[in-house]
PDB file of C-alpha atoms in Angstrom:
ATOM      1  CA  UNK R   1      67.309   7.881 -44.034  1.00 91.00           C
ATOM      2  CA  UNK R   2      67.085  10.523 -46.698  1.00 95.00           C
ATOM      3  CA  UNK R   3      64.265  10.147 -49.264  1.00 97.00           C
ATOM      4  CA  UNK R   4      64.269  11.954 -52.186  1.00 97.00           C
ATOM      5  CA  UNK R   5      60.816  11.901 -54.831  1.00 97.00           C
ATOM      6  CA  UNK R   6      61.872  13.179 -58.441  1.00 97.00           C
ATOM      7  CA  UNK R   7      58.909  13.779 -61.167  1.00 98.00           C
ATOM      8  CA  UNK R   8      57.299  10.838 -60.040  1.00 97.00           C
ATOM      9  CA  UNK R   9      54.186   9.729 -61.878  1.00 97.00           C
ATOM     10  CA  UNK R  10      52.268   6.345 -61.933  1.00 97.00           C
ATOM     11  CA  UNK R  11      49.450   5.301 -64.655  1.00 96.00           C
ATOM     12  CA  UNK R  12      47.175   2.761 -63.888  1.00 94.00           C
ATOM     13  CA  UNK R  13      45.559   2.356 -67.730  1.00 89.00           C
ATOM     14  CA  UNK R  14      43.738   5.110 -68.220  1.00 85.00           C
ATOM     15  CA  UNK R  15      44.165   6.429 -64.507  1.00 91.00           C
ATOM     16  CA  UNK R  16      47.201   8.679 -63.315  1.00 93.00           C
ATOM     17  CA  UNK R  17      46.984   7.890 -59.768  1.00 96.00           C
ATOM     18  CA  UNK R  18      50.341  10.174 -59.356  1.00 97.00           C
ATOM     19  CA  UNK R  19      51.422  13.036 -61.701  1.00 95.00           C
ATOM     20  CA  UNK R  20      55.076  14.431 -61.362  1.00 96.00           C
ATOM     21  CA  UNK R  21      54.923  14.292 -57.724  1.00 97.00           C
ATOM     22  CA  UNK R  22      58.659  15.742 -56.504  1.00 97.00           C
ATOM     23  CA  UNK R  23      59.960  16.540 -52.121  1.00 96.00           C
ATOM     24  CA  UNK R  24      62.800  15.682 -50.094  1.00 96.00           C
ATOM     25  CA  UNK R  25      62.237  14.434 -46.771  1.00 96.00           C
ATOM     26  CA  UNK R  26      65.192  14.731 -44.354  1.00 95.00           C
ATOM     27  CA  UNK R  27      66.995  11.997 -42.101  1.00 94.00           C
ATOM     28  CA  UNK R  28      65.330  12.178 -38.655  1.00 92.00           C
ATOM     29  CA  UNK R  29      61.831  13.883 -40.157  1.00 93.00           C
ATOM     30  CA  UNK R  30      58.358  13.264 -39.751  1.00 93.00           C
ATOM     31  CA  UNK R  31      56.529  13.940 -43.087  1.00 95.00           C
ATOM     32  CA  UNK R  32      52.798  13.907 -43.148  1.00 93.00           C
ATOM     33  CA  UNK R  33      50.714  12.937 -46.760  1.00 92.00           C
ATOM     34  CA  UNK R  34      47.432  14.911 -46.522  1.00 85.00           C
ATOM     35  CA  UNK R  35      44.839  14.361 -48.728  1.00 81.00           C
ATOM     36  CA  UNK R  36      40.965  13.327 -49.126  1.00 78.00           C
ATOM     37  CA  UNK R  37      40.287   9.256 -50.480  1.00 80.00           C
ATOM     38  CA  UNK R  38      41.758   9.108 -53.638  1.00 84.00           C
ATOM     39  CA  UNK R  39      44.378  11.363 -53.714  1.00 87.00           C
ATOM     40  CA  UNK R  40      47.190   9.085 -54.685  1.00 93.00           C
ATOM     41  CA  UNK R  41      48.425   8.708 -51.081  1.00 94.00           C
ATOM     42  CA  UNK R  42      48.851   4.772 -50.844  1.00 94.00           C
ATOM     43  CA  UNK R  43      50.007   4.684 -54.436  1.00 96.00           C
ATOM     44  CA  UNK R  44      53.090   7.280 -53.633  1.00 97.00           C
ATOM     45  CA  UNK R  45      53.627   5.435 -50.242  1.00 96.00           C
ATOM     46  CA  UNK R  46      53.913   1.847 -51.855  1.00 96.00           C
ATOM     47  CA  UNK R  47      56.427   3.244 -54.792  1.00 97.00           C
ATOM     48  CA  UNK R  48      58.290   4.734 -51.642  1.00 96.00           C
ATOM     49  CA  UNK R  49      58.464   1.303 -50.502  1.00 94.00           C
ATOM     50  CA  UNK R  50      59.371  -0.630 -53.889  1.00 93.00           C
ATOM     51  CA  UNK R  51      56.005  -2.286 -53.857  1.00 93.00           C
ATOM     52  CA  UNK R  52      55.385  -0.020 -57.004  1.00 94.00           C
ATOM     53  CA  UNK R  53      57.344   0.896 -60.092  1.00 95.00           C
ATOM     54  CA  UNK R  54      57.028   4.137 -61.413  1.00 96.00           C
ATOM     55  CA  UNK R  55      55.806   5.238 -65.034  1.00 96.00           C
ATOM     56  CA  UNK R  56      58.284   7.987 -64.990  1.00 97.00           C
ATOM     57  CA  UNK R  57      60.200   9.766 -62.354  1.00 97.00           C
ATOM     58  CA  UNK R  58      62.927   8.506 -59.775  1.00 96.00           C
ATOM     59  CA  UNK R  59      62.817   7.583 -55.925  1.00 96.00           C
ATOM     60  CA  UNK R  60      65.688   7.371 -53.947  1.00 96.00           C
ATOM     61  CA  UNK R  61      66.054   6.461 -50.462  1.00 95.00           C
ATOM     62  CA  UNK R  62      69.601   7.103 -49.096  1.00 93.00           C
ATOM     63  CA  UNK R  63      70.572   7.552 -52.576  1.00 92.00           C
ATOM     64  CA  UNK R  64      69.012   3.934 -54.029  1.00 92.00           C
ATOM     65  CA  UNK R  65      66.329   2.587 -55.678  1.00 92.00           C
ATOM     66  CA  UNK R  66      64.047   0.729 -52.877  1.00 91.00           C
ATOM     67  CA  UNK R  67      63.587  -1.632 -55.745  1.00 89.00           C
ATOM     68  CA  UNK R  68      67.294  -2.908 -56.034  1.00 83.00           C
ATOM     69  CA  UNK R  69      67.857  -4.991 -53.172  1.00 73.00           C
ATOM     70  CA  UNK R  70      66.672  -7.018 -50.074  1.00 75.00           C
ATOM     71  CA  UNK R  71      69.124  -5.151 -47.720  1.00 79.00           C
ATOM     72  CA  UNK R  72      67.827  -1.566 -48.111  1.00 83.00           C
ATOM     73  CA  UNK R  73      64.145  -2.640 -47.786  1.00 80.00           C
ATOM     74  CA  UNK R  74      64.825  -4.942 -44.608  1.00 83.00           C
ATOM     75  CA  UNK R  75      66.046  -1.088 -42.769  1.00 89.00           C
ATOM     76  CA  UNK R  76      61.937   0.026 -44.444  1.00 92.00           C
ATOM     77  CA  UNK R  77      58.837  -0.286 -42.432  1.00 91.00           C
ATOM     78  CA  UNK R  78      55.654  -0.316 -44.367  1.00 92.00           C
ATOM     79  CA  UNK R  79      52.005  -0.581 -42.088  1.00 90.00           C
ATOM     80  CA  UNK R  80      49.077  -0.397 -44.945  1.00 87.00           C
ATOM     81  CA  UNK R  81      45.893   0.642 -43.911  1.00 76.00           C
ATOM     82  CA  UNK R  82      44.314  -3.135 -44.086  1.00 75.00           C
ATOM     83  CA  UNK R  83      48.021  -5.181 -43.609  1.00 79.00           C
ATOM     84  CA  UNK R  84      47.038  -8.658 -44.810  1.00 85.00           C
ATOM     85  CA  UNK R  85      48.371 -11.403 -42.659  1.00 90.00           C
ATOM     86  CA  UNK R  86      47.994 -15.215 -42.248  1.00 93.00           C
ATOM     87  CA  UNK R  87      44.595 -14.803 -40.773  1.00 94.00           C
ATOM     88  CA  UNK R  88      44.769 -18.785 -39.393  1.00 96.00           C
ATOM     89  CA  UNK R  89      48.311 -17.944 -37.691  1.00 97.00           C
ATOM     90  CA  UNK R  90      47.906 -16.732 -33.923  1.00 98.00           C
ATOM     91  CA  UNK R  91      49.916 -13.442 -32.933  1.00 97.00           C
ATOM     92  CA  UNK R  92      52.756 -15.666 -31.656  1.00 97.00           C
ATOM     93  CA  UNK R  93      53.158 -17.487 -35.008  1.00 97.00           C
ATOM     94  CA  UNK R  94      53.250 -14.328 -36.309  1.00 97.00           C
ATOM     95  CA  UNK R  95      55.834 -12.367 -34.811  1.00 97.00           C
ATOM     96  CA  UNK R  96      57.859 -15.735 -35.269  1.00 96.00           C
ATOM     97  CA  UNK R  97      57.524 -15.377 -38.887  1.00 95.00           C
ATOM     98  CA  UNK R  98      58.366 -11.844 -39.071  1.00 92.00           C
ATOM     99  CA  UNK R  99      61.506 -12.659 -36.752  1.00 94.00           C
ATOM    100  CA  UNK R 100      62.599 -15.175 -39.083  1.00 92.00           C
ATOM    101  CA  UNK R 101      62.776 -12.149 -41.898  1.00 86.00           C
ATOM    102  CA  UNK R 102      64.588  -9.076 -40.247  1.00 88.00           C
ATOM    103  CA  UNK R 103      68.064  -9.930 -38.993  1.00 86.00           C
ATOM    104  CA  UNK R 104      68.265  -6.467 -36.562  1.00 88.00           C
ATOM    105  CA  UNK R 105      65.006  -8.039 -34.600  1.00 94.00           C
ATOM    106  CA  UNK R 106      64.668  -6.950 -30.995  1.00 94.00           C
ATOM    107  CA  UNK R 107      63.094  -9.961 -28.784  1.00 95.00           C
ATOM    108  CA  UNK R 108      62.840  -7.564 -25.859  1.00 95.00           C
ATOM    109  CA  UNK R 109      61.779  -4.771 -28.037  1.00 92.00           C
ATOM    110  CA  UNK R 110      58.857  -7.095 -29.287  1.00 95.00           C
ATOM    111  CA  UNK R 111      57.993  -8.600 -25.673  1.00 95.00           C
ATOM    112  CA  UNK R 112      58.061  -4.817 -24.493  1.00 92.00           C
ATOM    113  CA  UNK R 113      55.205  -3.916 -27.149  1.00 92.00           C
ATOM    114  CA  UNK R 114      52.841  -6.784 -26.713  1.00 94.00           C
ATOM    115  CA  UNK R 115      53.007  -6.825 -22.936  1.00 93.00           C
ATOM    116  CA  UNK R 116      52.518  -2.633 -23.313  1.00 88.00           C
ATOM    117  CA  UNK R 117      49.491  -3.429 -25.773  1.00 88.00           C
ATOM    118  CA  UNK R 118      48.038  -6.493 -24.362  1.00 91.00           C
ATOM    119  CA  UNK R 119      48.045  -8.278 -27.091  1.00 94.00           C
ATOM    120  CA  UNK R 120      46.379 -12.155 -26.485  1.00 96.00           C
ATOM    121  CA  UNK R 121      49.262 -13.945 -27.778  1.00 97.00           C
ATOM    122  CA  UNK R 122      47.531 -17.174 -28.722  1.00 97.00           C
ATOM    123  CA  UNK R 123      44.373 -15.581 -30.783  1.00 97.00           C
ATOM    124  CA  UNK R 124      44.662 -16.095 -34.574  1.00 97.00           C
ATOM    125  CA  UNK R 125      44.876 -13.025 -36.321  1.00 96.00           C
ATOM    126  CA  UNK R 126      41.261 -13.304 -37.924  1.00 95.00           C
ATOM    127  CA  UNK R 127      39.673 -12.973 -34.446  1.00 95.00           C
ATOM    128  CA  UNK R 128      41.512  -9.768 -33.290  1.00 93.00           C
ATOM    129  CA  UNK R 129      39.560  -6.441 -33.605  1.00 89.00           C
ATOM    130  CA  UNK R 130      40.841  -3.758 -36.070  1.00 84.00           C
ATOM    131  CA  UNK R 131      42.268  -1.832 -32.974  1.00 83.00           C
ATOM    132  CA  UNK R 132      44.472  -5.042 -31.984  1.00 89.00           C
ATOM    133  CA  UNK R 133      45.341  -5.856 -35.828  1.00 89.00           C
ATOM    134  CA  UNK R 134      46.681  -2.487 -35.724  1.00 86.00           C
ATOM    135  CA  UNK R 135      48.541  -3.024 -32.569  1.00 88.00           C
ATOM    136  CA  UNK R 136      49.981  -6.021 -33.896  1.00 93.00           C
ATOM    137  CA  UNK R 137      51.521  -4.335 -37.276  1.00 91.00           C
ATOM    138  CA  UNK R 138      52.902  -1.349 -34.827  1.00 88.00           C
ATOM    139  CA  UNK R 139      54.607  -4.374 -32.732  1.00 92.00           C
ATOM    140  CA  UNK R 140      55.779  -6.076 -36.173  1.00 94.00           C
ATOM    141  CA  UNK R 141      57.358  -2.486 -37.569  1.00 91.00           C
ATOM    142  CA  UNK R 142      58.771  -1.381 -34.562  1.00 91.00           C
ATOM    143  CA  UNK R 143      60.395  -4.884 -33.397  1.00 93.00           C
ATOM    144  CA  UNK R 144      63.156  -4.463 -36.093  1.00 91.00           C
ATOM    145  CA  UNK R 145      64.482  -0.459 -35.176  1.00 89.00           C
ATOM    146  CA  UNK R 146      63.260   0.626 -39.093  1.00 91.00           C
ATOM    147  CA  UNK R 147      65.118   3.185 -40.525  1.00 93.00           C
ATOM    148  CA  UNK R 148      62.839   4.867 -42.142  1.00 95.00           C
ATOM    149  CA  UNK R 149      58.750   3.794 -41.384  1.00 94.00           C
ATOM    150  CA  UNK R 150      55.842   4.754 -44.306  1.00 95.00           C
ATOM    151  CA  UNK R 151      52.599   4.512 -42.266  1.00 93.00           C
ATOM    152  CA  UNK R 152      49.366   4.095 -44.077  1.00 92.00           C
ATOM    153  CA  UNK R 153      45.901   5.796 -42.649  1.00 87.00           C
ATOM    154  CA  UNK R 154      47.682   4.110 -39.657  1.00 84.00           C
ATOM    155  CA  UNK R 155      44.863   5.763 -37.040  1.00 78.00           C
ATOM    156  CA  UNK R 156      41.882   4.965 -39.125  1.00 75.00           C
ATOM    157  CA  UNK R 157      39.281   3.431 -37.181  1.00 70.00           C
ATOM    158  CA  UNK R 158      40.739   3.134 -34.103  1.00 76.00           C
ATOM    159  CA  UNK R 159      39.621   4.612 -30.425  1.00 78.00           C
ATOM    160  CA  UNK R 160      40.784   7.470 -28.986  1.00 80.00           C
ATOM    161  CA  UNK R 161      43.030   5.480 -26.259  1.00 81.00           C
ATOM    162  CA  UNK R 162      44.625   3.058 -28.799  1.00 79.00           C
ATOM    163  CA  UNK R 163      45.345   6.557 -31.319  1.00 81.00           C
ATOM    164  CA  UNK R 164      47.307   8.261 -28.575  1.00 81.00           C
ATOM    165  CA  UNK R 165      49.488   5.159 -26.889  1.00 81.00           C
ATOM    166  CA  UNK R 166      50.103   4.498 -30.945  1.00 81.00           C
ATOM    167  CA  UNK R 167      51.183   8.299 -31.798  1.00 82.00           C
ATOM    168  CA  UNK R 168      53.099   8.203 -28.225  1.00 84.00           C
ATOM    169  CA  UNK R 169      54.930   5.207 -28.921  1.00 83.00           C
ATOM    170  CA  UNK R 170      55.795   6.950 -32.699  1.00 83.00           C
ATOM    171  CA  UNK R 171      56.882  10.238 -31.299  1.00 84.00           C
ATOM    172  CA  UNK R 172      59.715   7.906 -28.675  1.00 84.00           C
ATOM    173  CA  UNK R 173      60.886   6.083 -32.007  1.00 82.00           C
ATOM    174  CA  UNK R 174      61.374   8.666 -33.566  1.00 84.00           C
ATOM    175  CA  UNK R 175      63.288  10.504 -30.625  1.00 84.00           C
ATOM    176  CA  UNK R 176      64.882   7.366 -29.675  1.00 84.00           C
ATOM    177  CA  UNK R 177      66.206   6.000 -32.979  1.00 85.00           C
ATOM    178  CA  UNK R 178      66.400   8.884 -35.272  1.00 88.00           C
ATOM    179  CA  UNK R 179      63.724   7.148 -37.720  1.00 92.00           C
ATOM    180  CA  UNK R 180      62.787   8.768 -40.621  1.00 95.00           C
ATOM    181  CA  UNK R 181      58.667   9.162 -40.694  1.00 94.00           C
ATOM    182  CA  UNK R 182      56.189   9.483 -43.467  1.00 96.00           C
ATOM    183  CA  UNK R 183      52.703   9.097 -42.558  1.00 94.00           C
ATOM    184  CA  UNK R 184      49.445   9.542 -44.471  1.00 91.00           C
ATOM    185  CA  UNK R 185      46.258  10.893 -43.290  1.00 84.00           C
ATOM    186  CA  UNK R 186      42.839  12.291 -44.744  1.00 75.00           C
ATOM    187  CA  UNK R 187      42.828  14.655 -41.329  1.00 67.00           C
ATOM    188  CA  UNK R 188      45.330  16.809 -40.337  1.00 70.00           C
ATOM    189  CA  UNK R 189      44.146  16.763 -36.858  1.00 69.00           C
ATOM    190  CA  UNK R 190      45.669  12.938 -36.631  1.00 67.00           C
ATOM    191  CA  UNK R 191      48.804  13.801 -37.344  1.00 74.00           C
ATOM    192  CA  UNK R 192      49.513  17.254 -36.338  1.00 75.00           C
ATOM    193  CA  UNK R 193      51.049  17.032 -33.180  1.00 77.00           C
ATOM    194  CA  UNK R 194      53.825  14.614 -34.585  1.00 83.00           C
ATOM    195  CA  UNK R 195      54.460  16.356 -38.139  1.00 88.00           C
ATOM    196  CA  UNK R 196      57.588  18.594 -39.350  1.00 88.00           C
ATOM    197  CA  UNK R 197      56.160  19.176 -43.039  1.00 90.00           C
ATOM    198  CA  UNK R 198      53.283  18.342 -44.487  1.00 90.00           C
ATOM    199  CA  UNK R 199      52.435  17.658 -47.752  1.00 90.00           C
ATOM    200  CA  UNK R 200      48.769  18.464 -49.625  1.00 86.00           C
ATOM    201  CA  UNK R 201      48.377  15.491 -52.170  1.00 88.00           C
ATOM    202  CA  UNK R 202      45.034  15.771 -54.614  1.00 83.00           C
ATOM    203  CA  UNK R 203      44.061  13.649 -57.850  1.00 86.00           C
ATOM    204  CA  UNK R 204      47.550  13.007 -57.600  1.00 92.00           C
ATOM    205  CA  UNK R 205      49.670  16.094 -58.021  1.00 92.00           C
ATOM    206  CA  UNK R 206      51.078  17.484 -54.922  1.00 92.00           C
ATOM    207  CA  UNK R 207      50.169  21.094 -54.561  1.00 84.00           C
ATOM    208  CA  UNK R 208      52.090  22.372 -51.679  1.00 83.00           C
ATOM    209  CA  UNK R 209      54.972  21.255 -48.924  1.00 88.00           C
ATOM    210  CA  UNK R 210      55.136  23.684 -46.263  1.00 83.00           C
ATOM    211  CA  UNK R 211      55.287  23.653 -42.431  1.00 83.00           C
ATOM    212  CA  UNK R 212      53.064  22.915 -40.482  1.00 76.00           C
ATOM    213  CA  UNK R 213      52.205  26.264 -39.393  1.00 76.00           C
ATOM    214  CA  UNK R 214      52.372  27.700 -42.123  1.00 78.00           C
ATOM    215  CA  UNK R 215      49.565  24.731 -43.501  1.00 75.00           C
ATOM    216  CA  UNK R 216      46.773  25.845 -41.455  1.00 73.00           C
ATOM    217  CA  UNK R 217      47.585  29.505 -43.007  1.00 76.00           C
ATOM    218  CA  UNK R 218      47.499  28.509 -46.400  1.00 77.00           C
ATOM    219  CA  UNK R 219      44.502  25.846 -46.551  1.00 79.00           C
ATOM    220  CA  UNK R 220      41.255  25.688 -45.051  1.00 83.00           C
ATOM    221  CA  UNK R 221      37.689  23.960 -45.176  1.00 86.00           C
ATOM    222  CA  UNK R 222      34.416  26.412 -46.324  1.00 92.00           C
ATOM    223  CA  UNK R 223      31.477  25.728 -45.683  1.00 92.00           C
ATOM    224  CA  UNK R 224      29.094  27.419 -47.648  1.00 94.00           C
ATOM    225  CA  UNK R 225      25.395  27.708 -49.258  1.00 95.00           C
ATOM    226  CA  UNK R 226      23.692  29.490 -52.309  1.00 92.00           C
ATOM    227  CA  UNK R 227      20.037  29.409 -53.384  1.00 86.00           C
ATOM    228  CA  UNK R 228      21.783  28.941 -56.996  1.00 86.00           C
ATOM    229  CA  UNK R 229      24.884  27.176 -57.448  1.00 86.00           C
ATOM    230  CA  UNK R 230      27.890  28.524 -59.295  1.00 90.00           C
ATOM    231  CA  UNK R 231      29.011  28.002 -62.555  1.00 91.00           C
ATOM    232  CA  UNK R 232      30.784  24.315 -63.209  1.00 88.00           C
ATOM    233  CA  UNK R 233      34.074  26.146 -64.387  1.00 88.00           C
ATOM    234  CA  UNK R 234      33.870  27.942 -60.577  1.00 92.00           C
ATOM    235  CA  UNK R 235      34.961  24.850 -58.723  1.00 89.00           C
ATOM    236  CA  UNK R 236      37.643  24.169 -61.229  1.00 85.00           C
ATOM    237  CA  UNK R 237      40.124  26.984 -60.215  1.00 87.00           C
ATOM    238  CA  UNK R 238      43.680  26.318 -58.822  1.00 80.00           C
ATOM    239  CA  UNK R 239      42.758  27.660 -55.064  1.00 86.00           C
ATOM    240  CA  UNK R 240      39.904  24.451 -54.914  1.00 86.00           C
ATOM    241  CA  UNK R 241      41.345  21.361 -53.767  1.00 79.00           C
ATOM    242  CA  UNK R 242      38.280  19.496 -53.198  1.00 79.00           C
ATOM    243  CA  UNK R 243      34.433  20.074 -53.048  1.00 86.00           C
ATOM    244  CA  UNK R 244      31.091  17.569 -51.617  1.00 85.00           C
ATOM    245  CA  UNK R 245      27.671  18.779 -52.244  1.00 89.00           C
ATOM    246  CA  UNK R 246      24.919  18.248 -50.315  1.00 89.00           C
ATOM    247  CA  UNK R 247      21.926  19.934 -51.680  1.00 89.00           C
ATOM    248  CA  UNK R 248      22.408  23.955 -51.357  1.00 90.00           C
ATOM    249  CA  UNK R 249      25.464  23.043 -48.864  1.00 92.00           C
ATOM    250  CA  UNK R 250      28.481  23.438 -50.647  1.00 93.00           C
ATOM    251  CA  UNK R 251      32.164  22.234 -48.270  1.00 90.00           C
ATOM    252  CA  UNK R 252      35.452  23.086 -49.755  1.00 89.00           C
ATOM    253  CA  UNK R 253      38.761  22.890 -49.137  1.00 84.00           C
ATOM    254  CA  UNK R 254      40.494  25.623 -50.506  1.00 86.00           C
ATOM    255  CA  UNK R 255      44.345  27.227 -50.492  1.00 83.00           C
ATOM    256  CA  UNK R 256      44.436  30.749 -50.412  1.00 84.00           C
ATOM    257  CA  UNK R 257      43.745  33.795 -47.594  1.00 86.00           C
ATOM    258  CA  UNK R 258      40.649  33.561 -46.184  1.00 88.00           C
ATOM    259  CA  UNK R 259      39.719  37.010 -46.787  1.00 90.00           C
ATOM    260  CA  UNK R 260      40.527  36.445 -50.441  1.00 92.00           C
ATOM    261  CA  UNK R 261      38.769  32.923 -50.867  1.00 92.00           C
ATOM    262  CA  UNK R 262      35.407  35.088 -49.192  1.00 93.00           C
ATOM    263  CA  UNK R 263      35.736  37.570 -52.029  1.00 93.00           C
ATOM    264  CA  UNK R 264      35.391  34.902 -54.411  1.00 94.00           C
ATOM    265  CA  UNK R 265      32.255  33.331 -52.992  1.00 94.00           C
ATOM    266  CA  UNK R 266      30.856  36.594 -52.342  1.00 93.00           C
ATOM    267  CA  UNK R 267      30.261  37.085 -56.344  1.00 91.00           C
ATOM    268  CA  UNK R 268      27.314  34.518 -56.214  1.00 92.00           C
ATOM    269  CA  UNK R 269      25.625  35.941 -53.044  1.00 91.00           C
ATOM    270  CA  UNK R 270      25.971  33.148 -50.329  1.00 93.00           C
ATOM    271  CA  UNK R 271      23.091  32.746 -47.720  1.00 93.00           C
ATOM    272  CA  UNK R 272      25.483  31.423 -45.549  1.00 95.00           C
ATOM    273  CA  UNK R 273      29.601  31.025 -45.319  1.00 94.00           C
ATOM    274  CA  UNK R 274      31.687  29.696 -42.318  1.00 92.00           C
ATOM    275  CA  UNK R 275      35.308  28.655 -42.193  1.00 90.00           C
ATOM    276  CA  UNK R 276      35.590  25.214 -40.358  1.00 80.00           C
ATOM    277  CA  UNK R 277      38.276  24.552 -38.360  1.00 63.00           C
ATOM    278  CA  UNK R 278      41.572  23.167 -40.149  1.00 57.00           C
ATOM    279  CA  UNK R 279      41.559  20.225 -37.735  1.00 55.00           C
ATOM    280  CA  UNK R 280      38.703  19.042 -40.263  1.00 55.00           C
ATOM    281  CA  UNK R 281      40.407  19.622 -43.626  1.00 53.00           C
ATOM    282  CA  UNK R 282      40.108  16.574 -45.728  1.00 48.00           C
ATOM    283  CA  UNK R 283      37.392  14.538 -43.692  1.00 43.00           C
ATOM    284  CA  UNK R 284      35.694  15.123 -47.141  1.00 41.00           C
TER     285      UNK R 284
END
């Protein structure tokens, strides 16, 4: 499925949680949302979805609004970083339920996942650990052959085994079916080895889409300390995305060449300066 974000912008009162936020993402694609807490990613992955109106600004998925009809959404996945479920049904009552909603459900699909997972079948949902509520909503999305899949912080707290068998199993789908992927992260080192383009989302505007590659060119994490801090106005330039201080340790993410971002620092005399690796951008 092709989906297609025009000028987008959401206001929450006073808040704009998304501010003209425009890409494409291609049939077949895996799109990854990078950004630190905050940056709008749930908000722009829920208006994807229909959950959310827009204040201004068009989304199109296969050319209509997600908001127009059952049909289109039942061909959507959506797995939210806490996915709230009947916490007295057990996991078997649960897939029943979802069965009941998606007429292109796959029984053996399903049975395939939970046997591959080891799900306990007969636990109620508000017993399972965060790794197995997360295996459940993988079974739940994938059970149904989604067209297109929006995945929420979907490797946040979980191990490093469950992380892999869930990327693993995303990478087949994606091979397998063709399904159009967007997936949000605050690390670029989740997603990185599943990602075509990734997008750099902060305070809600999107700053850049580029490849991969080309990413971890363009953006990177500085650490850095002075024995007397720059200017306020310093850390308000277009090349900072984000900055956390702690004490006379300064960590930024920045866009820009490294050489060029150093020249900038080097105006306030840094004791120290080291660029972290781009695995870490966004931990902050």
């Amino acid at each position: 499925m092709r989906v297609v974000v025009k000028e987008v912008s959401k206001d929450f009162g006073g808040h704009k949680a998304l501010d003209g936020v425009s890409f494409e993402v291609q049939p077949g694609a895996v799109f990854g949302l990078v950004g630190p807490n905050g940056a709008g990613k749930t908000t722009l992955l829920r208006t994807i979805m229909g959950l959310i109106e827009p204040s201004s600004g068009v989304v199109a998925v296969d050319g209509a609004s997600p908001r127009d009809g059952h049909a289109l959404r039942a061909t959507m996945g959506y797995l939210a970083d806490a996915q709230i479920y009947y916490p007295d049904f057990t996991v078997s009552e649960t897939i029943r339920f979802y069965r009941a909603t998606y007429p292109n459900w796959q029984n053996s699909r399903c049975q395939e996942l939970c046997a591959g997972f080891g799900l306990p079948m007969g636990a109620k949902v508000k017993r399972l650990s965060r790794g197995q509520r997360a295996q459940l909503g993988i079974v739940l999305n994938l059970s149904y052959a989604p067209k297109l899949l929006l995945l929420d912080e979907p490797t946040a707290g979980l191990d490093p085994v469950v992380r892999r068998q869930f990327l693993a199993l995303l990478m087949d789908e994606v091979a397998q079916n063709g399904t159009t992927v967007l997936i949000s992260s605050h690390q670029l080192g989740d997603i990185e080895r599943i990602c075509d383009y990734v997008g750099i989302l902060h305070q809600g505007k999107l700053l850049d889409v580029a490849k991969l590659e080309d990413l971890k060119r363009q953006v990177c994490t500085v650490q850095v300390v002075f024995e007397q801090s720059p200017p306020s106005d310093f850390w308000q330039q277009e090349w900072v995305i984000s900055v956390k201080q702690h004490g006379r340790i300064y960590t930024v993410v920045a866009q820009g060449d490294r050489e060029v971002l150093a020249s900038y620092f080097a105006h306030f005399r840094p004791q120290a300066l080291e660029f972290i690796d781009y695995r870490k951008l966004y931990v902050i």
